[in-house]
Each structure stands twice: as structure tokens, then as C-alpha cells.
mmCIF file of C-alpha atoms in Angstrom:
data_model
loop_
_atom_site.group_PDB
_atom_site.id
_atom_site.type_symbol
_atom_site.label_atom_id
_atom_site.label_comp_id
_atom_site.label_asym_id
_atom_site.label_seq_id
_atom_site.Cartn_x
_atom_site.Cartn_y
_atom_site.Cartn_z
ATOM 1 C CA ARG A 1 31.113 9.927 33.555
ATOM 2 C CA ARG A 2 29.420 8.976 30.323
ATOM 3 C CA SER A 3 31.406 7.824 27.370
ATOM 4 C CA HIS A 4 30.770 9.600 24.104
ATOM 5 C CA MET A 5 28.814 7.036 22.154
ATOM 6 C CA VAL A 6 27.675 7.979 18.695
ATOM 7 C CA VAL A 7 24.076 6.881 18.379
ATOM 8 C CA SER A 8 22.364 7.424 15.069
ATOM 9 C CA PHE A 9 19.329 9.242 16.465
ATOM 10 C CA THR A 10 20.000 11.795 13.796
ATOM 11 C CA ASP A 11 19.759 9.364 10.895
ATOM 12 C CA PRO A 12 16.844 10.871 8.969
ATOM 13 C CA VAL A 13 15.770 7.499 7.613
ATOM 14 C CA VAL A 14 15.549 6.109 11.147
ATOM 15 C CA SER A 15 13.705 9.208 12.411
ATOM 16 C CA MET A 16 11.161 9.016 9.615
ATOM 17 C CA ASP A 17 10.570 5.325 10.187
ATOM 18 C CA LEU A 18 9.981 5.972 13.890
ATOM 19 C CA LEU A 19 7.424 8.603 12.896
ATOM 20 C CA ARG A 20 5.861 6.173 10.446
ATOM 21 C CA GLY A 21 5.505 3.604 13.221
ATOM 22 C CA VAL A 22 3.725 6.152 15.386
ATOM 23 C CA LEU A 23 1.334 7.167 12.599
ATOM 24 C CA GLN A 24 0.701 3.642 11.283
ATOM 25 C CA PRO A 25 -2.160 2.584 13.635
ATOM 26 C CA SER A 26 -4.163 5.721 12.877
ATOM 27 C CA PHE A 27 -3.330 5.457 9.178
ATOM 28 C CA ASN A 28 -4.496 1.839 9.153
ATOM 29 C CA GLU A 29 -7.835 2.877 10.633
ATOM 30 C CA ASP A 30 -8.238 5.466 7.890
ATOM 31 C CA ILE A 31 -7.428 2.845 5.277
ATOM 32 C CA ILE A 32 -10.032 0.480 6.739
ATOM 33 C CA ALA A 33 -12.553 3.323 6.506
ATOM 34 C CA VAL A 34 -11.672 3.864 2.840
ATOM 35 C CA PHE A 35 -12.067 0.170 2.064
ATOM 36 C CA ARG A 36 -15.516 0.186 3.651
ATOM 37 C CA LYS A 37 -16.566 2.375 0.719
ATOM 38 C CA TYR A 38 -15.448 -0.247 -1.801
ATOM 39 C CA GLN A 39 -16.688 -3.307 0.067
ATOM 40 C CA GLN A 40 -19.999 -3.325 -1.804
ATOM 41 C CA PHE A 41 -18.207 -3.651 -5.147
ATOM 42 C CA LEU A 42 -15.971 -6.444 -3.886
ATOM 43 C CA ASP A 43 -18.961 -8.266 -2.398
ATOM 44 C CA LYS A 44 -20.879 -7.967 -5.660
ATOM 45 C CA ALA A 45 -17.890 -9.275 -7.608
ATOM 46 C CA ALA A 46 -17.547 -12.204 -5.207
ATOM 47 C CA GLU A 47 -21.223 -13.003 -5.709
ATOM 48 C CA ASN A 48 -20.843 -12.933 -9.503
ATOM 49 C CA ILE A 49 -17.783 -15.145 -9.357
ATOM 50 C CA LYS A 50 -19.606 -17.726 -7.259
ATOM 51 C CA ASP A 51 -22.522 -17.643 -9.723
ATOM 52 C CA ASN A 52 -20.297 -18.019 -12.762
ATOM 53 C CA VAL A 53 -17.501 -20.230 -11.564
ATOM 54 C CA GLY A 54 -18.760 -22.055 -8.520
ATOM 55 C CA ASP A 55 -19.065 -21.899 -4.778
ATOM 56 C CA ASP A 56 -15.656 -23.454 -4.270
ATOM 57 C CA VAL A 57 -13.853 -20.260 -5.311
ATOM 58 C CA PRO A 58 -12.217 -18.686 -2.226
ATOM 59 C CA THR A 59 -13.744 -15.248 -2.756
ATOM 60 C CA ASP A 60 -12.757 -14.038 0.719
ATOM 61 C CA GLN A 61 -9.134 -14.511 -0.207
ATOM 62 C CA LEU A 62 -9.732 -12.904 -3.619
ATOM 63 C CA ASN A 63 -11.160 -9.842 -1.857
ATOM 64 C CA THR A 64 -8.222 -9.705 0.522
ATOM 65 C CA ASP A 65 -5.851 -9.980 -2.432
ATOM 66 C CA THR A 66 -7.692 -7.164 -4.222
ATOM 67 C CA CYS A 67 -7.405 -4.874 -1.201
ATOM 68 C CA ARG A 68 -3.699 -5.616 -0.939
ATOM 69 C CA ASN A 69 -3.256 -4.981 -4.662
ATOM 70 C CA LEU A 70 -5.083 -1.642 -4.425
ATOM 71 C CA LEU A 71 -2.580 -0.576 -1.762
ATOM 72 C CA GLU A 72 0.326 -1.902 -3.794
ATOM 73 C CA HIS A 73 -0.748 0.061 -6.872
ATOM 74 C CA ALA A 74 -1.387 3.189 -4.761
ATOM 75 C CA LYS A 75 2.323 3.091 -3.895
ATOM 76 C CA GLN A 76 3.018 4.110 -7.501
ATOM 77 C CA MET A 77 1.893 7.613 -6.517
ATOM 78 C CA PHE A 78 5.011 7.764 -4.321
ATOM 79 C CA PRO A 79 7.868 6.651 -6.521
ATOM 80 C CA GLU A 80 11.225 5.563 -5.182
ATOM 81 C CA ALA A 81 14.197 7.801 -5.858
ATOM 82 C CA GLU A 82 16.548 6.749 -8.616
ATOM 83 C CA ASN A 83 19.328 6.764 -6.070
ATOM 84 C CA LYS A 84 17.602 5.196 -3.120
ATOM 85 C CA ILE A 85 18.206 6.929 0.193
ATOM 86 C CA SER A 86 19.263 4.199 2.565
ATOM 87 C CA ARG A 87 21.593 6.029 4.885
ATOM 88 C CA VAL A 88 21.845 9.693 4.155
ATOM 89 C CA ASP A 89 25.324 11.071 4.779
ATOM 90 C CA ILE A 90 25.112 12.633 8.147
ATOM 91 C CA LYS A 91 26.645 16.043 7.872
ATOM 92 C CA ARG A 92 25.683 17.778 11.039
ATOM 93 C CA SER A 93 25.719 21.404 10.129
ATOM 94 C CA ARG A 94 25.459 22.291 13.791
ATOM 95 C CA GLN A 95 27.508 20.084 16.093
ATOM 96 C CA THR A 96 25.553 20.489 19.306
ATOM 97 C CA ASP A 97 27.267 19.366 22.469
ATOM 98 C CA ASP A 98 24.340 18.122 24.523
ATOM 99 C CA ASP A 99 26.395 15.913 26.833
ATOM 100 C CA SER A 100 25.261 16.840 30.317
ATOM 101 C CA SER A 101 28.209 15.337 32.223
ATOM 102 C CA ARG B 1 -19.995 -19.366 -37.891
ATOM 103 C CA ARG B 2 -17.989 -18.720 -34.706
ATOM 104 C CA SER B 3 -15.438 -21.175 -33.477
ATOM 105 C CA HIS B 4 -15.686 -22.182 -29.841
ATOM 106 C CA MET B 5 -12.733 -20.360 -28.327
ATOM 107 C CA VAL B 6 -12.182 -20.736 -24.619
ATOM 108 C CA VAL B 7 -11.416 -17.290 -23.276
ATOM 109 C CA SER B 8 -10.610 -16.958 -19.601
ATOM 110 C CA PHE B 9 -13.151 -14.249 -18.847
ATOM 111 C CA THR B 10 -14.231 -16.442 -16.000
ATOM 112 C CA ASP B 11 -10.833 -16.529 -14.330
ATOM 113 C CA PRO B 12 -11.681 -14.976 -10.954
ATOM 114 C CA VAL B 13 -8.173 -13.561 -10.512
ATOM 115 C CA VAL B 14 -8.466 -11.757 -13.856
ATOM 116 C CA SER B 15 -11.975 -10.511 -13.059
ATOM 117 C CA MET B 16 -10.915 -9.141 -9.718
ATOM 118 C CA ASP B 17 -7.904 -7.419 -11.204
ATOM 119 C CA LEU B 18 -10.122 -5.788 -13.823
ATOM 120 C CA LEU B 19 -12.349 -4.551 -11.004
ATOM 121 C CA ARG B 20 -9.283 -3.321 -9.110
ATOM 122 C CA GLY B 21 -8.205 -1.338 -12.173
ATOM 123 C CA VAL B 22 -11.626 0.301 -12.336
ATOM 124 C CA LEU B 23 -11.608 1.207 -8.646
ATOM 125 C CA GLN B 24 -7.955 2.305 -8.493
ATOM 126 C CA PRO B 25 -8.317 5.971 -9.586
ATOM 127 C CA SER B 26 -11.042 6.640 -7.040
ATOM 128 C CA PHE B 27 -9.140 4.686 -4.392
ATOM 129 C CA ASN B 28 -6.013 6.730 -5.100
ATOM 130 C CA GLU B 29 -7.946 9.949 -4.562
ATOM 131 C CA ASP B 30 -9.144 8.650 -1.205
ATOM 132 C CA ILE B 31 -5.580 7.748 -0.262
ATOM 133 C CA ILE B 32 -4.372 11.229 -1.186
ATOM 134 C CA ALA B 33 -7.109 12.646 1.051
ATOM 135 C CA VAL B 34 -5.933 10.437 3.926
ATOM 136 C CA PHE B 35 -2.333 11.539 3.466
ATOM 137 C CA ARG B 36 -3.403 15.180 3.611
ATOM 138 C CA LYS B 37 -4.238 14.509 7.262
ATOM 139 C CA TYR B 38 -0.686 13.361 7.997
ATOM 140 C CA GLN B 39 1.128 15.966 5.918
ATOM 141 C CA GLN B 40 1.570 18.295 8.888
ATOM 142 C CA PHE B 41 3.492 15.602 10.808
ATOM 143 C CA LEU B 42 5.697 14.819 7.850
ATOM 144 C CA ASP B 43 6.356 18.515 7.240
ATOM 145 C CA LYS B 44 7.269 19.032 10.889
ATOM 146 C CA ALA B 45 9.612 16.034 10.790
ATOM 147 C CA ALA B 46 11.254 17.348 7.627
ATOM 148 C CA GLU B 47 11.782 20.703 9.337
ATOM 149 C CA ASN B 48 13.381 19.029 12.376
ATOM 150 C CA ILE B 49 15.630 16.944 10.177
ATOM 151 C CA LYS B 50 16.847 20.002 8.322
ATOM 152 C CA ASP B 51 17.497 21.734 11.647
ATOM 153 C CA ASN B 52 19.394 18.804 13.117
ATOM 154 C CA VAL B 53 21.166 17.336 10.149
ATOM 155 C CA GLY B 54 21.381 20.003 7.518
ATOM 156 C CA ASP B 55 19.604 21.530 4.570
ATOM 157 C CA ASP B 56 21.173 19.067 2.164
ATOM 158 C CA VAL B 57 18.953 16.222 3.342
ATOM 159 C CA PRO B 58 16.404 15.374 0.619
ATOM 160 C CA THR B 59 13.376 15.626 2.898
ATOM 161 C CA ASP B 60 10.907 15.606 -0.013
ATOM 162 C CA GLN B 61 12.124 12.161 -0.941
ATOM 163 C CA LEU B 62 12.074 11.082 2.724
ATOM 164 C CA ASN B 63 8.426 12.143 2.917
ATOM 165 C CA THR B 64 7.611 10.270 -0.279
ATOM 166 C CA ASP B 65 9.376 7.203 1.087
ATOM 167 C CA THR B 66 7.418 7.466 4.335
ATOM 168 C CA CYS B 67 4.099 7.619 2.471
ATOM 169 C CA ARG B 68 5.072 4.584 0.432
ATOM 170 C CA ASN B 69 6.136 2.740 3.576
ATOM 171 C CA LEU B 70 2.839 3.541 5.309
ATOM 172 C CA LEU B 71 1.017 1.923 2.376
ATOM 173 C CA GLU B 72 3.398 -1.032 2.392
ATOM 174 C CA HIS B 73 2.818 -1.660 6.091
ATOM 175 C CA ALA B 74 -0.950 -1.224 5.676
ATOM 176 C CA LYS B 75 -0.821 -4.235 3.341
ATOM 177 C CA GLN B 76 -0.121 -6.384 6.412
ATOM 178 C CA MET B 77 -3.818 -6.006 7.263
ATOM 179 C CA PHE B 78 -4.536 -8.064 4.143
ATOM 180 C CA PRO B 79 -2.294 -11.101 4.389
ATOM 181 C CA GLU B 80 -1.509 -13.332 1.447
ATOM 182 C CA ALA B 81 -2.914 -16.834 1.500
ATOM 183 C CA GLU B 82 -0.535 -19.621 2.473
ATOM 184 C CA ASN B 83 -1.317 -21.258 -0.848
ATOM 185 C CA LYS B 84 -1.356 -18.273 -3.121
ATOM 186 C CA ILE B 85 -4.274 -18.161 -5.546
ATOM 187 C CA SER B 86 -2.721 -17.597 -8.923
ATOM 188 C CA ARG B 87 -5.120 -19.374 -11.215
ATOM 189 C CA VAL B 88 -8.068 -20.902 -9.486
ATOM 190 C CA ASP B 89 -9.197 -24.132 -11.064
ATOM 191 C CA ILE B 90 -12.080 -23.189 -13.216
ATOM 192 C CA LYS B 91 -14.867 -25.573 -12.457
ATOM 193 C CA ARG B 92 -17.892 -24.056 -14.044
ATOM 194 C CA SER B 93 -20.761 -25.391 -12.013
ATOM 195 C CA ARG B 94 -23.148 -24.133 -14.640
ATOM 196 C CA GLN B 95 -21.954 -24.625 -18.177
ATOM 197 C CA THR B 96 -23.972 -21.946 -19.905
ATOM 198 C CA ASP B 97 -24.175 -22.173 -23.656
ATOM 199 C CA ASP B 98 -24.195 -18.524 -24.603
ATOM 200 C CA ASP B 99 -23.065 -19.076 -28.189
ATOM 201 C CA SER B 100 -25.511 -17.143 -30.328
ATOM 202 C CA SER B 101 -24.690 -18.808 -33.643
#
């Protein structure tokens, strides 16, 4: 006989983060594909920097930083709520009894 | 007669951030296009959440949060340097005298 444990499978924030985890690998591939388009500009900039400043500038890291910053600024398109949803009040409108015991 | 002011146009971090600002609008459009691909999954999840938890769950905000989190996790592909480059030492290997006075 199973005990009635309340597991938060219905927490929407948890559900959405599980979905995010599933989508992430494919999303990352798409992001890599997008960056391929901009690589020529970053490479050109790296070249200019080496010409102007010197070969000791870590341009690989600068490019990596620029990619990360592009993603960071893209997040502004998806603003956080004023009242951040951390744990939405779970009000089950339909209390389903799915206990099979 | 111009005074010799040292302006940090050669700061690589500044240069790269200027480039990032130029690329950002186009990059954002590409990101929006990528998200269009995943919208169906997010919509379906929102529908399920409303079914299971209730119509009062702010699924629009959950979707926005999920998009932002996808971008945040994508940043892991572009790790920060152990010694963060804030201001690279400017060692101009070629001191060009471009003063026209």
C-alpha cells in the first residue's frame, strides 16, 4: 500500500525547467549555428586588435566574451516579472485521484 | 594645435563591446527566429499547466522565463576566463603617430 506522498510534479516552475532541460541541447545547436554567421566579424575584429594593440591580446577569450555578452543582452528581450515567480501557489483546480492502490 | 589626449579607442574590451552593440539587433532577430521553432513546445506546456494546475497560473511569464533561462544556460558554451579580462594592458606594439597637426 503506497503512502500518499505529495510530490511537486505539478509545480509549473519545475515542469518548465524540465522542459527547458530537454530543449537545451537542440537550442544550443541552433545558437552555435547563429554564431557561425557572426564569426567573420569577430575574426576581423580580433585581427584588427592584434594589429593595433599587439599579438599578446587574448583575442580568443575576447571573442568568447563577446558571444556570451550577445546572449546576455538578448535576455533583455525576455524581461523578468516584477514579482518574480519562484513557486507559484499550487491551486489544483481539479484534484485528480490517480493513486492506483 | 591639438593636445595629445590619450583616448582608449584601442582598449580591446571597449572595441569588442562596440562591435557587440552593432551586431546585437541582428543577433536578436536571429534569436527570435530560433525561439519560433520552440514556441509550440512552450505553448503545449502552458496548456498542460493550465489543465493540471489552474487557469490562474501566469503561463506567459513562465514562457518568458523559460526563454530567458535557455539563453542563460546557452552562455555556458562560452565560459568566462579564469582571470577575467577587464582591461587588457595596452602595449601598443606599433606606436603610430597619427596626429595630423
